[in-house]
Amino acid sequence: MATLVFLEHHEGELLKPSLGVLSKAAELDDDVAGVVLGSGVREVAAKAGAFGASKVYVADKPELEHPLPQPRVDALASLLGSQSFDNVLFGATVLSADVAAGLSARLGAGLNWDLTDLVKQDGSLVGKRPALGDSVYVDVGWTSEPRLALIRSGTFEPRESGGEAEVEEFDVQFEDFSTAATMLEQAHAESEGPSIEDADVIVAGGRGLGSPENFKLVEELAQALGGAVAATRAVVDAGWYPYATQVGQTGKTVSPKLYVACGISGAIQHKVGMQSSGVIVAINKDPNAPIFEFCDLGVVGDLHEIVPKLTELVRARKS
Ligand SMILES: Cc1cc2nc3c(=O)[nH]c(=O)nc-3n(C[C@H](O)[C@H](O)[C@H](O)COP(=O)(O)OP(=O)(O)OC[C@H]3O[C@@H](n4cnc5c(N)ncnc54)[C@H](O)[C@@H]3O)c2cc1C
């Protein structure tokens, strides 16, 4: 079995979702390579060796400078034309999802998406993914090769194994239609503190907060703990907090060491995005809230009383 992992990068660093997938691939397969696409990316490509890639293919081209999907589809199609891989894996991000879908169409190869696990059975890969509103997990396979898979962001933790990768450049045949789009502007949302994908501690707020202003309770606790703020879909849909902070089936999957859920009922669609957190603490005034069925520590009470006291306590302990 030979596996290729699409490695995304930003400002000279390989991104965590890609590295998590690379580490998992190295656990399942002895023959794992990465592919890094961009402009001026040789140095970043070499970093993949430490996470299990024995080889990293690099296309270093001006056409690949901006994060546009179609030139990347050309690059991957060129590489797969000269090198044979059984599996091509992607850690889900907006760009990777576009590239994976484009490659699937280009090669006529099946893409399984939203996978939450990968296992090896009888020498080939089997994916696992949630189905029926995340109420069951199903095994999924492929009837074509290469097997393309898009893995939910945050599913696998990057693990450093300390190896070194051989870096090899390859050439790309760009299609006219692939380079027709140009990027006019790229903007980044300004935020303070760690992002919810990277944070060790997450304090999440739900509809139980009662109003958008009360998110400051959650923000203060997150700040005291050095963590990030997350939210449920109910509150982002209501415009109380940004969509980028939504955790769950249609939001992000997170796995911090500590997840503090404040005024969150624990609906299945929220649970699937945070159930792999190390310790889950729930504060909810309803003793029958579903979140009490899967949290590690539950506090039945009014969050407006409990959260400020908790923040005070954390601050006092820290000082
Ligand atoms: C297809 C689909 C996809 C979805 N995707 C997502 C997703 O990605 N993420 C997500 O989060 N949801 C998702 N949902 C929505 C999900 O089903 C729930 O509706 C949502 O998670 C509920 O959010 P909540 O817990 O903030 O609100 P509620 O369910 O209204 O819960 C509020 C909780 O706060 C408690 N409470 C109220 N006042 C207080 C107080 N003063 N002190 C303490 N506790 C208090 C209540 O007891 C209650 O348990 C999805 C739904 C569908 C159908």
Coordinates of C-alpha atoms in Angstrom, one line a residue, residues 95-316:
L95 CA -9.1 24.6 0.2
S96 CA -8.5 20.8 0.7
A97 CA -12.2 20.1 0.2
D98 CA -12.2 22.0 -3.1
V99 CA -9.0 20.3 -4.3
A100 CA -10.2 16.8 -3.3
A101 CA -13.5 17.3 -5.1
G102 CA -11.7 18.6 -8.2
L103 CA -9.3 15.7 -8.2
S104 CA -12.1 13.2 -7.8
A105 CA -13.8 14.7 -10.9
R106 CA -10.5 14.9 -12.9
L107 CA -9.5 11.3 -12.2
G108 CA -13.0 9.8 -12.0
A109 CA -12.0 8.4 -8.6
G110 CA -14.3 8.0 -5.6
L111 CA -13.9 10.5 -2.7
N112 CA -15.1 9.6 0.7
W113 CA -15.5 12.7 2.8
D114 CA -16.1 13.7 6.4
L115 CA -14.2 10.6 7.7
T116 CA -13.6 10.4 11.4
D117 CA -11.3 7.4 11.4
L118 CA -9.3 5.2 9.1
V119 CA -8.4 1.6 9.7
K120 CA -6.5 -1.1 7.7
Q121 CA -8.5 -4.2 6.8
D122 CA -7.1 -7.0 4.7
G123 CA -4.3 -4.8 3.5
S124 CA -6.4 -1.9 2.3
L125 CA -8.1 1.2 3.9
V126 CA -11.6 1.4 5.3
G127 CA -13.0 4.7 6.4
K128 CA -15.4 5.5 9.2
R129 CA -17.9 8.3 9.0
P130 CA -21.0 9.5 10.8
A131 CA -24.3 9.1 9.1
L132 CA -28.0 9.7 9.7
G133 CA -27.4 13.0 11.5
D134 CA -24.3 11.6 13.2
S135 CA -26.4 9.1 15.1
V136 CA -24.5 6.1 13.7
Y137 CA -21.0 5.4 12.4
V138 CA -20.7 3.5 9.1
D139 CA -17.7 1.8 7.4
V140 CA -17.1 3.2 3.9
G141 CA -14.9 1.8 1.2
W142 CA -13.9 2.6 -2.4
T143 CA -14.6 0.9 -5.7
S144 CA -12.0 2.8 -7.6
E145 CA -8.3 3.8 -7.2
P146 CA -6.7 5.9 -6.0
R147 CA -8.9 6.0 -2.9
L148 CA -9.5 9.7 -2.1
A149 CA -10.4 10.6 1.4
L150 CA -11.2 13.9 3.2
I151 CA -10.8 13.6 6.9
R152 CA -12.6 15.8 9.4
S153 CA -10.4 18.6 10.8
G154 CA -9.2 17.8 14.3
T155 CA -9.8 14.1 14.0
F156 CA -6.1 13.1 14.3
E157 CA -3.4 14.7 16.4
P158 CA 0.0 15.3 14.7
R159 CA 2.7 13.1 16.3
E160 CA 6.3 13.8 15.8
S161 CA 8.3 10.7 15.0
G162 CA 11.6 12.6 14.3
G163 CA 12.3 11.2 10.8
E164 CA 13.6 13.0 7.8
A165 CA 12.0 13.2 4.4
E166 CA 13.6 13.2 1.0
V167 CA 12.3 16.2 -1.0
E168 CA 11.7 15.7 -4.7
E169 CA 10.5 18.4 -7.1
F170 CA 8.1 17.5 -9.9
D171 CA 6.8 19.3 -12.9
V172 CA 3.1 20.3 -13.5
Q173 CA 1.2 20.6 -16.7
F174 CA -1.3 23.5 -16.1
E175 CA -4.6 23.5 -18.0
D176 CA -5.6 26.9 -19.4
F177 CA -8.9 26.9 -17.5
S178 CA -7.1 26.1 -14.3
T179 CA -5.1 29.3 -14.3
A180 CA -7.9 31.6 -15.5
A181 CA -8.8 32.6 -12.0
T182 CA -6.7 35.1 -10.1
M183 CA -6.8 36.0 -6.4
L184 CA -7.6 39.7 -6.0
E185 CA -7.5 39.9 -2.2
Q186 CA -7.1 37.7 0.8
A187 CA -8.2 38.8 4.2
H188 CA -7.8 37.2 7.6
A189 CA -10.2 37.6 10.5
E190 CA -8.4 39.3 13.5
S191 CA -8.6 37.3 16.7
E192 CA -6.9 37.2 20.0
G193 CA -5.6 34.1 21.8
P194 CA -5.5 30.5 20.4
S195 CA -8.0 29.4 17.7
I196 CA -10.5 26.7 18.7
E197 CA -8.7 24.1 16.5
D198 CA -5.4 24.7 18.4
A199 CA -6.6 25.5 22.0
D200 CA -5.9 23.1 24.9
V201 CA -8.8 24.7 26.7
I202 CA -12.2 25.7 25.2
V203 CA -15.0 27.5 27.0
A204 CA -18.2 27.2 24.9
G205 CA -21.4 29.1 25.2
G206 CA -24.9 28.1 24.2
R207 CA -28.4 29.5 24.2
G208 CA -28.5 29.2 28.0
L209 CA -26.4 32.4 28.1
G210 CA -29.6 34.2 27.3
S211 CA -28.2 37.1 25.2
P212 CA -25.1 37.9 23.1
E213 CA -23.9 40.3 25.8
N214 CA -23.6 37.4 28.2
F215 CA -20.9 35.9 26.0
K216 CA -18.5 38.1 28.0
L217 CA -18.9 35.6 30.9
V218 CA -17.6 32.9 28.7
E219 CA -14.8 35.1 27.3
E220 CA -13.6 36.1 30.7
L221 CA -13.4 32.5 31.8
A222 CA -11.6 31.5 28.6
Q223 CA -9.2 34.3 29.1
A224 CA -8.5 33.3 32.7
L225 CA -7.9 29.7 31.6
G226 CA -5.8 30.8 28.6
G227 CA -8.3 29.2 26.3
A228 CA -10.5 29.9 23.3
V229 CA -14.2 30.6 23.0
A230 CA -16.6 28.3 21.1
A231 CA -20.3 28.4 20.5
T232 CA -23.3 26.2 19.5
R233 CA -25.1 26.5 16.2
A234 CA -28.2 27.9 18.0
V235 CA -26.2 31.0 19.1
V236 CA -24.3 31.5 15.9
D237 CA -27.5 31.2 13.9
A238 CA -29.0 33.8 16.2
G239 CA -26.0 36.1 15.4
W240 CA -24.7 36.1 19.0
Y241 CA -21.2 34.9 18.0
P242 CA -19.2 34.4 14.8
Y243 CA -19.8 31.3 12.7
A244 CA -16.0 30.5 12.8
T245 CA -16.5 29.4 16.5
Q246 CA -19.3 26.9 15.9
V247 CA -18.5 23.4 17.1
G248 CA -20.5 20.4 15.9
Q249 CA -21.7 18.5 12.9
T250 CA -21.9 21.5 10.7
G251 CA -19.2 23.4 12.5
K252 CA -15.7 22.4 13.7
T253 CA -14.5 19.3 15.4
V254 CA -12.3 20.0 18.4
S255 CA -10.4 17.9 20.9
P256 CA -9.0 20.2 23.6
K257 CA -7.8 18.8 26.9
L258 CA -10.6 20.7 28.7
Y259 CA -14.0 21.7 27.3
V260 CA -16.3 23.8 29.5
A261 CA -19.9 23.9 28.2
C262 CA -21.9 26.7 29.6
G263 CA -25.7 26.7 28.9
I264 CA -25.4 24.0 26.2
S265 CA -28.0 21.2 26.1
G266 CA -25.6 18.7 24.4
A267 CA -27.6 17.9 21.3
I268 CA -26.1 15.1 19.2
Q269 CA -25.1 17.5 16.5
H270 CA -23.0 19.5 19.0
K271 CA -21.7 16.4 20.8
V272 CA -20.1 15.0 17.6
G273 CA -17.9 18.0 17.4
M274 CA -16.5 17.9 20.9
Q275 CA -16.9 14.4 22.3
S276 CA -13.2 13.6 21.9
S277 CA -12.2 16.4 24.4
G278 CA -10.1 15.2 27.3
V279 CA -12.3 16.4 30.2
I280 CA -15.8 17.8 29.5
V281 CA -17.3 20.0 32.2
A282 CA -21.0 21.1 31.8
I283 CA -22.8 23.9 33.6
N284 CA -26.6 23.6 33.0
K285 CA -29.6 24.4 35.1
D286 CA -31.6 21.5 33.8
P287 CA -30.5 18.2 35.5
N288 CA -32.1 16.3 32.6
A289 CA -30.0 18.1 29.9
P290 CA -28.5 15.5 27.5
I291 CA -25.0 16.9 28.1
F292 CA -25.0 15.4 31.6
E293 CA -25.0 11.9 30.0
F294 CA -21.6 12.4 28.5
C295 CA -19.7 15.0 30.5
D296 CA -17.0 14.1 33.0
L297 CA -18.1 16.7 35.5
G298 CA -21.6 18.2 35.7
V299 CA -22.7 21.3 37.6
V300 CA -26.5 21.7 37.9
G301 CA -27.1 25.4 38.4
D302 CA -27.5 28.9 36.9
L303 CA -24.4 29.7 34.8
H304 CA -24.9 33.4 35.6
E305 CA -23.9 32.7 39.2
I306 CA -21.4 29.8 38.6
V307 CA -19.3 31.1 35.7
P308 CA -18.2 34.5 37.2
K309 CA -17.3 32.6 40.5
L310 CA -15.3 30.1 38.5
T311 CA -13.5 32.9 36.7
E312 CA -12.7 34.6 40.0
L313 CA -11.4 31.3 41.4
V314 CA -9.2 30.6 38.4
R315 CA -7.7 34.1 38.5
A316 CA -7.1 33.8 42.3

